[in-house]
Coordinates of C-alpha atoms and ligand atoms in Angstrom, one line a residue:
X1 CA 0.0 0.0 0.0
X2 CA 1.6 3.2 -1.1
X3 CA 1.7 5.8 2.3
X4 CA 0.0 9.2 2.7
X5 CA 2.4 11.9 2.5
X6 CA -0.3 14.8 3.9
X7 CA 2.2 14.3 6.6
X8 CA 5.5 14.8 4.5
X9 CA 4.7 18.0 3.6
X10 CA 2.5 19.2 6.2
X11 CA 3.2 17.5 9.7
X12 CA 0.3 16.0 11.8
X13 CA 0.7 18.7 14.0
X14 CA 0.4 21.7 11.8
X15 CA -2.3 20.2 10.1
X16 CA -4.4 19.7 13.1
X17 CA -3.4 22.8 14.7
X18 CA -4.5 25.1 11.1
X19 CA -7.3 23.5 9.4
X20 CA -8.9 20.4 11.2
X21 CA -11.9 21.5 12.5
X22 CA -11.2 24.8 10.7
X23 CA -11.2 25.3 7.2
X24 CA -10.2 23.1 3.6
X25 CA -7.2 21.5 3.1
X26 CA -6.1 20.3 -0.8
X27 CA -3.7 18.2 -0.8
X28 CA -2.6 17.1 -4.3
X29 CA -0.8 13.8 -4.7
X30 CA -1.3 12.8 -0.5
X31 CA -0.8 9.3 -1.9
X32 CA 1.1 9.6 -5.1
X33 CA 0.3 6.8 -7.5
X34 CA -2.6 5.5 -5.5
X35 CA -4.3 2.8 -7.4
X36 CA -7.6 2.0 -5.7
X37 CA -8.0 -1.0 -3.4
X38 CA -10.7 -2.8 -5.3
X39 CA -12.8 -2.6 -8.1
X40 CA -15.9 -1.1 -9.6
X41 CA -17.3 -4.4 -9.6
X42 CA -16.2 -5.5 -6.1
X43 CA -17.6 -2.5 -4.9
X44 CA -21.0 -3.2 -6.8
X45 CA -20.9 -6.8 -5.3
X46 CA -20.8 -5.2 -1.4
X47 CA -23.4 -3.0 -2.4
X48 CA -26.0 -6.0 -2.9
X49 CA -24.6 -7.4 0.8
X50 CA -27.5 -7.6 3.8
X51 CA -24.5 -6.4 5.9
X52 CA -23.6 -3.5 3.9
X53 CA -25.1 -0.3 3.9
X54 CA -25.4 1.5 0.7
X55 CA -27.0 4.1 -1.4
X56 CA -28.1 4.5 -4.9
X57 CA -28.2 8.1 -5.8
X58 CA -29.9 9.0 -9.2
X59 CA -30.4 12.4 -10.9
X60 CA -33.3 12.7 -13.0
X61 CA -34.3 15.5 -15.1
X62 CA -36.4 17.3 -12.2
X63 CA -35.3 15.1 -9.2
X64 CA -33.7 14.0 -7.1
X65 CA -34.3 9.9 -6.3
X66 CA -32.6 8.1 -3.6
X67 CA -32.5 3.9 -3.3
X68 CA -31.6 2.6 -0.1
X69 CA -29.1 -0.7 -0.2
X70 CA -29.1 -3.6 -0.1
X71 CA -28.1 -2.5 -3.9
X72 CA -28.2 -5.4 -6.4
X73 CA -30.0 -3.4 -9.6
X74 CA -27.5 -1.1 -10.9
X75 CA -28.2 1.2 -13.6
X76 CA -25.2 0.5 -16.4
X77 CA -22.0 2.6 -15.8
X78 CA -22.7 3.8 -19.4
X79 CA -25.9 5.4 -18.1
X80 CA -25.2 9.2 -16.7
X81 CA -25.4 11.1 -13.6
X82 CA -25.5 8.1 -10.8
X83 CA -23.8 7.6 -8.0
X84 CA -23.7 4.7 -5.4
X85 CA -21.7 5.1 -2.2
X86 CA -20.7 2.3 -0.1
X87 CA -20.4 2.8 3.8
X88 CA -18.2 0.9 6.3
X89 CA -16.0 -0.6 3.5
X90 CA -13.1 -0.6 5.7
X91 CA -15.1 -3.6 7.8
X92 CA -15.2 -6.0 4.9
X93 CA -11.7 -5.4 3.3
X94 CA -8.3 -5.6 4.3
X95 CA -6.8 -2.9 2.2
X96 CA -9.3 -0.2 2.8
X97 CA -9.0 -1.4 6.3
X98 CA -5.3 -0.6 5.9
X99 CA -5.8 2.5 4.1
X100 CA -8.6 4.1 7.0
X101 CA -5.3 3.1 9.2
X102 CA -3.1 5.2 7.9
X103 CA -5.1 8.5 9.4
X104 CA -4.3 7.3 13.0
X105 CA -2.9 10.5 13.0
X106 CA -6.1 10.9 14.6
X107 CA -7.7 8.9 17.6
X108 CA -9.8 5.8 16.9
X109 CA -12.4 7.3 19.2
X110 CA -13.1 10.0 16.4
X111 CA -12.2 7.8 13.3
X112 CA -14.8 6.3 11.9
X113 CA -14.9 4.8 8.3
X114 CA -14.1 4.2 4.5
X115 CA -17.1 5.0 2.5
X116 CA -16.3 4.4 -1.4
X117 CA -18.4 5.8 -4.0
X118 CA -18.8 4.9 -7.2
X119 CA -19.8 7.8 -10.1
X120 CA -21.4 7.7 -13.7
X121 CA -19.9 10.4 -16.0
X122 CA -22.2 13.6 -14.2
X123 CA -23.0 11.8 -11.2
X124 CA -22.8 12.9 -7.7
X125 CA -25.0 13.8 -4.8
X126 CA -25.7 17.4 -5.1
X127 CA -24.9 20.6 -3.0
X128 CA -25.0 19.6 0.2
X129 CA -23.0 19.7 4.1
X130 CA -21.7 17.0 6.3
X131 CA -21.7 16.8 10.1
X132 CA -18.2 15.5 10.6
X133 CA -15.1 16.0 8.9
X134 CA -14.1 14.2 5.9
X135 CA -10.6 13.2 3.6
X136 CA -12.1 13.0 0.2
X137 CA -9.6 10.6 -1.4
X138 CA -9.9 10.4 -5.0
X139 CA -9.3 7.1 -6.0
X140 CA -10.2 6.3 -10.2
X141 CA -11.4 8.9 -12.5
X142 CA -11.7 12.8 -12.1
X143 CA -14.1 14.4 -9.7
X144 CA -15.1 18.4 -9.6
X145 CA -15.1 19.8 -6.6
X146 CA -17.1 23.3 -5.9
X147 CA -16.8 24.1 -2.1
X148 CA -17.7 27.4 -0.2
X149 CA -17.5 28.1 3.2
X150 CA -21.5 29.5 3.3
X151 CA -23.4 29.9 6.4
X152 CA -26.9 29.7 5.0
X153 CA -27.5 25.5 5.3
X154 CA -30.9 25.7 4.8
X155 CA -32.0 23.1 2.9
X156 CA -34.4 22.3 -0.3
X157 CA -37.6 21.1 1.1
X158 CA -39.0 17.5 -0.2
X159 CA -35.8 16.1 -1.5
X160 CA -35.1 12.5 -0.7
X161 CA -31.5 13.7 0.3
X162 CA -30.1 16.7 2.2
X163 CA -29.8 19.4 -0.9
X164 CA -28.7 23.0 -0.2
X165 CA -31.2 25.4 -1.2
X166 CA -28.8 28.1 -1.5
X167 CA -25.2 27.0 -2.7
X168 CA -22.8 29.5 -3.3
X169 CA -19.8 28.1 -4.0
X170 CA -16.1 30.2 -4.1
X171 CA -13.6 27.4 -4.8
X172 CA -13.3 24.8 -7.5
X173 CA -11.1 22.0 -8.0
X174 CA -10.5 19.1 -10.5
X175 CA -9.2 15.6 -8.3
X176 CA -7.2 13.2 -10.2
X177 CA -5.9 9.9 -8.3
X178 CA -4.3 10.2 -5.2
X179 CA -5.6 13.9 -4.9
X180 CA -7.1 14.4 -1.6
X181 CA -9.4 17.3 -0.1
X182 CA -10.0 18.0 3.6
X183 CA -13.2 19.7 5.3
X184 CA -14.3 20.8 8.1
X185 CA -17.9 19.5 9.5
X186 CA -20.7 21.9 7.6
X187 CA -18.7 23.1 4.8
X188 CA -20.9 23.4 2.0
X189 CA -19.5 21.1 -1.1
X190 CA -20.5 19.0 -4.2
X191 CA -18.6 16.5 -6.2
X192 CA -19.7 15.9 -9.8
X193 CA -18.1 13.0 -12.1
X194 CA -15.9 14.1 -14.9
X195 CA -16.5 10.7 -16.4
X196 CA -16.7 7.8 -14.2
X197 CA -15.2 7.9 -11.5
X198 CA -14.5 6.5 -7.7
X199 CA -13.9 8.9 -4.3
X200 CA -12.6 7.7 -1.0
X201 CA -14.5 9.3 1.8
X202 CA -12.5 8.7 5.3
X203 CA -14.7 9.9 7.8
X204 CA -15.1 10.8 11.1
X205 CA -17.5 10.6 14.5
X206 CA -18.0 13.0 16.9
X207 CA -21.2 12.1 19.6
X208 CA -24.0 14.7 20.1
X209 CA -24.1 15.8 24.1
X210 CA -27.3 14.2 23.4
X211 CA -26.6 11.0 22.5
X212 CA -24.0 11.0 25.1
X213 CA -26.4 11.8 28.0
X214 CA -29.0 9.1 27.0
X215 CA -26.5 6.2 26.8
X216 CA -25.1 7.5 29.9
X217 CA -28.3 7.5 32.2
X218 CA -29.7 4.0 30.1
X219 CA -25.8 2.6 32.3
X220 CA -26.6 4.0 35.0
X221 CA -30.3 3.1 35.0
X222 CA -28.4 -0.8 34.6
X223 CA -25.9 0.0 37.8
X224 CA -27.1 2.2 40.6
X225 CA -27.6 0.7 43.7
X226 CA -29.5 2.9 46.4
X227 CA -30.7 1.6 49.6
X228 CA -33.7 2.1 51.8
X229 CA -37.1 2.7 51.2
X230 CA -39.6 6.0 51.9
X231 CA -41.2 5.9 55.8
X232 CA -42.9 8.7 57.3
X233 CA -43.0 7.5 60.8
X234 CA -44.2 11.5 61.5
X235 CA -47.3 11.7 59.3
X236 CA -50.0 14.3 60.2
X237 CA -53.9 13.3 59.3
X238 CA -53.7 15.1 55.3
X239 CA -56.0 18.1 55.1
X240 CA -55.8 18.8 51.0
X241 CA -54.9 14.2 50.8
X242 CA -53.9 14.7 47.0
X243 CA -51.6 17.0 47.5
X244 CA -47.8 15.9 47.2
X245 CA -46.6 17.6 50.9
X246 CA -43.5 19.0 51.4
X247 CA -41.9 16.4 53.9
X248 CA -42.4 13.8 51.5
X249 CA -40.7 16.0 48.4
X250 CA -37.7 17.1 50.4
X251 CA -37.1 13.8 51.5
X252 CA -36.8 12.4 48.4
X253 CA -34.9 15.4 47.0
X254 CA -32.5 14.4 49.6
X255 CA -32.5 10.3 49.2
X256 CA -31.9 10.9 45.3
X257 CA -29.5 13.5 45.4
X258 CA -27.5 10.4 47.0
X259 CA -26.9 9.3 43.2
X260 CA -23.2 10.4 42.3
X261 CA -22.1 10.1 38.6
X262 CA -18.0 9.4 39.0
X263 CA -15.1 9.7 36.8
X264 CA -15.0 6.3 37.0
X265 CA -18.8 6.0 35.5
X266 CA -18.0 8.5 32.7
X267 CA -14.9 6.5 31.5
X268 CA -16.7 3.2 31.8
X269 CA -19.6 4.6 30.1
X270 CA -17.6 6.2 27.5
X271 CA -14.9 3.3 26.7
X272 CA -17.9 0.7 26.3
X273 CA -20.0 3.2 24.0
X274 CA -17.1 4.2 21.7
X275 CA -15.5 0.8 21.4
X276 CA -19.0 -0.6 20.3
X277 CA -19.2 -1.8 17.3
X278 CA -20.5 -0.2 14.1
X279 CA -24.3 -0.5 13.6
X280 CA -25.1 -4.2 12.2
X281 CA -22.0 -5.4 12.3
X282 CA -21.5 -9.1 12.6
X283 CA -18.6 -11.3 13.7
X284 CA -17.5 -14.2 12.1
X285 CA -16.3 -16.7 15.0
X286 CA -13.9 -19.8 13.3
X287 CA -15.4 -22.6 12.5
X288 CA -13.5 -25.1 14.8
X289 CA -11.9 -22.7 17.1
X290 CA -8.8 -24.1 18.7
X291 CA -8.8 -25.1 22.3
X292 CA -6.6 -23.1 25.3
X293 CA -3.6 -24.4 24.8
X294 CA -3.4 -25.0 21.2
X295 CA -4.6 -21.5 20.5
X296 CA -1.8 -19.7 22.7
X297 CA 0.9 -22.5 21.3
X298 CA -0.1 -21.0 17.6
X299 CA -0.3 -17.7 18.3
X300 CA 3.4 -17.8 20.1
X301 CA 4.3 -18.8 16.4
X302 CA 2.2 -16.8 14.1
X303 CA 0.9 -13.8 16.0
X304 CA -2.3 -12.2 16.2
X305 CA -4.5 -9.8 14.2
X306 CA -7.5 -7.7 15.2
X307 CA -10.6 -8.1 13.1
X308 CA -11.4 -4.9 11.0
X309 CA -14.7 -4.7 12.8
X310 CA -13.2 -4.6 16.2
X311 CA -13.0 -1.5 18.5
X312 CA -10.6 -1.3 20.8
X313 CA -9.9 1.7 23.5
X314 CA -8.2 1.8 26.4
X315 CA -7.2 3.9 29.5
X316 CA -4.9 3.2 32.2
X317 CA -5.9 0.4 33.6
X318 CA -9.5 -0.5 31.7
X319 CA -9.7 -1.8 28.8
X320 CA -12.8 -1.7 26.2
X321 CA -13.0 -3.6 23.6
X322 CA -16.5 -4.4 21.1
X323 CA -18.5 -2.6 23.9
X324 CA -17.2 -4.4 27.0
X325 CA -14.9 -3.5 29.6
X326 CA -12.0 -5.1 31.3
X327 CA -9.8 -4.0 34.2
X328 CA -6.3 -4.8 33.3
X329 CA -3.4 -6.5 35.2
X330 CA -0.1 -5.3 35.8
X331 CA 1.2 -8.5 33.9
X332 CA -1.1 -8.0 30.4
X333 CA -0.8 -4.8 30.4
X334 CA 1.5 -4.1 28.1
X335 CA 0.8 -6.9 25.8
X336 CA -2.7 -5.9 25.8
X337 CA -2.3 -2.2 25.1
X338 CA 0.4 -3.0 22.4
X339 CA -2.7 -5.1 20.5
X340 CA -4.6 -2.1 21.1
X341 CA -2.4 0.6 19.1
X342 CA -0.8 -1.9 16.8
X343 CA -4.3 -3.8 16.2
X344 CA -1.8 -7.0 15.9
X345 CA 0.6 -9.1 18.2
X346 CA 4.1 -10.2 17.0
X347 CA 4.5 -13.4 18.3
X348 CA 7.4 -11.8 20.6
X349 CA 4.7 -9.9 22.0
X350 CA 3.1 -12.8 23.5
X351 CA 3.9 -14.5 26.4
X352 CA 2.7 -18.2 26.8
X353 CA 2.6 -18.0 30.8
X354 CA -1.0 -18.4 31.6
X355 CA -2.5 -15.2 32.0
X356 CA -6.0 -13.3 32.3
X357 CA -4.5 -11.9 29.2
X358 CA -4.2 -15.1 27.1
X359 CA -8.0 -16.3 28.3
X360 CA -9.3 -12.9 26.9
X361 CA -7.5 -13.3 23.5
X362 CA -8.9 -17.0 23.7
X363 CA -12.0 -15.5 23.9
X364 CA -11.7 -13.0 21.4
X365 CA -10.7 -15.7 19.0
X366 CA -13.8 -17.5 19.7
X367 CA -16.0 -14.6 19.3
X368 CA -14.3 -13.8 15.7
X369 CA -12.7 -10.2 17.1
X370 CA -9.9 -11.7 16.4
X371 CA -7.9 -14.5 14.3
X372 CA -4.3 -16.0 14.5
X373 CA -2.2 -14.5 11.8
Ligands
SIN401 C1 -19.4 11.3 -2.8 O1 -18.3 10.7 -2.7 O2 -20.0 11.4 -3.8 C2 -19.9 12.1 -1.7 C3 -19.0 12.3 -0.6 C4 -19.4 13.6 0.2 O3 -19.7 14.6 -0.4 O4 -19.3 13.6 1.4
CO402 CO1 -20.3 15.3 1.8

């Protein structure tokens, strides 16, 4: 896989300090003779997967239409101004796994995926914004960028996709292969095919306060533990009985303001939220798995690998992987956190003394979040 050099010229650093989160980046030849990592028709064949989600863009004289995947009828690639895009692509293929890897520049916790789409000379999806950052990667083909940095998103009203109603573009530019353009989360933009073409998106997550704040009370809903049960051993005969009286209000004020949301609770909360797995993902677990023993006797010889699908976070001494938590030792700590950051173990990295830490890999084998190399 040839590398990204965004960060030759422009280190991490400087980039992230003057235009993530801030304002475009183009960055001709980031990857200089990138060839894409599979082809229009492997694309077209995830598109028609139950596990993969997709979308089938069509501009029609007057409309706009929008097909939800799965995708398995696809207009001809001779037929203009379609686009299909092609989320999660990095789950289902080890080079656009690789490739998403290569912008670990930024934290897993805020990476999200490779979405690939696929254009018809003219196709596209029209004016419109994102939420979250994006690298648009052009892969195959030449796409035409028009981007401005607008503050009127309001949108056209009726369309089957977000549209802006009012785009005013200021910039314009022409990707070729291994081209790449950065923006910031609500830049107004549109792509449009100069022939067929093929655009990496690598994008990015970022959780609403929102969201945040449900999942957190839903734990805590699963967790708390408060003791004790209302008594009013004082009660006076009620004069007004369906009244709520203050005695009884203040008392429970006071039992419930008891409930303490830790540190502790926000990492746990957070680590098991982030590290969950991408909406309908499924793992494939082998079909004989190998006992114990056998397993950790292999992997001291081969290695292990993380499934693409896997999330794995940690901090200090907890560990979250897939959604679930684990407190780590002293003793598999460092393998542990190695597999975290490199996604893989050498077999060096392994020790065969029995460990916590070789039981959990065991059981990550089993579940399919991971494999022996
Ligand atoms: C596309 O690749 O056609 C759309 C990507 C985007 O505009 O976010
Ligand atoms: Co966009």
């Amino acid at each position: 896989m040839k590398k990204l050099t965004l960060l030759g010229q422009i280190s991490p650093d400087e980039f992230l300090r003057t235009y993530w989160q801030k304002k475009p980046l183009l960055v001709r030849q980031a990857i200089p003779g990138f060839k894409p990592v599979l082809t229009r028709e492997e694309l077209f064949e995830l598109a028609g997967r139950d596990d993969v989600e997709s979308r089938l863009v069509t501009r029609l004289p007057r409309k706009w239409q929008l097909q939800d995947g799965p995708n398995r009828d696809l207009p001809p690639p001779s037929k203009k101004k379609w686009s299909l895009l092609v989320q999660g692509v990095n789950l289902h293929n080890a080079a656009a796994d690789a490739l998403l890897r290569q912008f670990r520049f930024i934290p897993d916790t805020r990476l999200d995926d490779l979405m690939i789409s696929y254009a018809s000379d003219e196709g596209g999806v029209g004016p419109h914004f994102d939420s979250y950052d994006v690298f648009l990667l052009q892969a195959q083909g030449t796409r035409r960028w028009r981007i401005g940095a607008q503050t009127d998103l309001s949108l056209e009203e009726g369309a089957p996709l977000k549209l802006l109603r009012n785009f005013a573009p200021e910039q314009e530019f022409d990707l070729e292969p291994g081209d790449m353009l950065y923006l910031p989360p609500h830049y107004a933009h549109d792509g449009v095919a100069l022939g067929e073409c093929m655009t990496y998106s690598i994008g990015f997550r970022a959780p609403s306060y929102q969201e945040l704040a449900e999942v957190l009370l839903q734990a805590m809903a699963d967790t708390v533990e408060i003791d004790g049960r209302y008594s009013d051993p004082e009660l006076a005969p009620a004069k007004r009985p369906a009244e709520i009286d203050t005695a009884m209000l203040s008392k429970i004020e006071q039992e419930l303001a008891r409930i303490r949301i830790t540190p502790e609770d926000i990492l746990l909360f957070l680590g098991e939220h982030l590290s969950s797995p991408k909406p309908a993902t499924y793992f494939i677990p082998p079909v004989r798995p190998l006992p114990l023993e056998r397993f950790v006797a292999k992997a001291c010889k081969t290695g292990v690998i993380l499934s693409p699908k896997t999330r794995m976070l940690y901090r200090r001494n907890k560990l979250f992987i897939n959604g679930e938590s684990f407190l780590l030792s002293p003793d598999d700590r460092g393998m542990l956190i190695t597999l975290a950051n490199e996604r893989e173990l050498n077999p060096d990295q392994i020790s065969n003394r029995p460990s916590d830490g070789l039981d959990a890999l065991h059981q990550w084998y089993q579940h399919g979040w991971l494999t022996l190399r």
